[in-house]
Coordinates of C-alpha atoms in Angstrom, one line a residue:
X29 CA 0.1 0.4 0.0
X30 CA 1.5 2.9 -1.1
X31 CA 1.6 6.3 1.4
X32 CA -1.0 7.6 -0.8
X33 CA -3.2 5.1 -0.4
X34 CA -2.6 5.6 3.5
X35 CA -3.6 8.7 3.1
X36 CA -6.4 8.5 1.6
X37 CA -8.0 5.4 3.8
X38 CA -6.7 8.0 6.4
X39 CA -8.9 10.9 5.3
X40 CA -11.9 8.8 5.0
X41 CA -11.9 7.3 8.3
X42 CA -13.4 6.7 10.8
X43 CA -16.8 7.0 8.4
X44 CA -16.6 10.6 6.5
X45 CA -17.8 10.6 2.6
X46 CA -16.0 12.9 0.6
X47 CA -15.9 13.4 -3.5
X48 CA -12.0 13.1 -4.6
X49 CA -11.4 17.1 -5.0
X50 CA -12.2 17.2 -1.1
X51 CA -10.1 14.3 -0.4
X52 CA -7.2 15.6 -2.9
X53 CA -7.4 18.7 -0.5
X54 CA -7.4 17.6 3.2
X55 CA -5.0 14.7 2.1
X56 CA -3.0 17.0 0.9
X57 CA -2.5 14.8 -2.1
X58 CA -1.9 16.2 -6.2
X59 CA -5.6 15.2 -8.4
X60 CA -3.7 12.6 -10.4
X61 CA -2.1 10.5 -7.0
X62 CA -5.8 11.3 -5.3
X63 CA -7.4 9.7 -8.3
X64 CA -4.7 6.6 -8.8
X65 CA -4.9 5.9 -5.0
X66 CA -8.8 6.0 -5.2
X67 CA -9.1 3.8 -8.0
X68 CA -6.5 1.4 -6.5
X69 CA -8.4 1.4 -3.0
X70 CA -11.8 0.3 -4.6
X71 CA -10.4 -2.4 -7.0
X72 CA -9.6 -4.3 -3.3
X73 CA -12.5 -3.5 -1.9
X74 CA -10.9 -1.1 0.8
X75 CA -13.5 2.5 -0.4
X76 CA -16.6 2.3 -2.2
X77 CA -18.5 4.6 -3.7
X78 CA -21.4 5.8 -2.4
X79 CA -24.5 7.7 -2.4
X80 CA -24.8 10.9 -4.0
X81 CA -22.6 9.7 -7.2
X82 CA -18.9 10.7 -7.1
X83 CA -18.6 10.4 -3.4
X84 CA -16.7 7.7 -1.4
X85 CA -16.8 6.0 1.8
X86 CA -13.7 3.4 3.6
X87 CA -15.3 0.0 3.9
X88 CA -14.3 -2.6 7.3
X89 CA -12.0 -4.4 5.6
X90 CA -10.7 -0.6 4.4
X91 CA -10.4 0.1 8.4
X92 CA -8.8 -2.8 9.3
X93 CA -5.9 -1.7 6.4
X94 CA -5.8 1.1 7.4
X95 CA -5.0 0.0 11.2
X96 CA -2.3 -2.3 10.4
X97 CA -1.0 0.1 8.0
X98 CA -0.9 3.2 9.8
X99 CA 1.7 2.7 11.8
X100 CA 3.8 2.2 9.5
X101 CA 2.9 5.6 7.6
X102 CA 2.9 7.7 11.3
X103 CA -1.0 8.7 10.1

């Protein structure tokens, strides 16, 4: 898991629902790094798109991954 992916998970934790631009500002990451991280996290089931459209939410599996990996990246 990359530092950008950890930053996205940390931004969505514990139960925030945000758009990609909101995540990019809060993380802070570039638009490209944010969208790349979102794509990888979604493909692994660590985040899920939610309603309203264009928003993302962390899954229970994502919370578990964050708890495990965040110590390594000091989040």
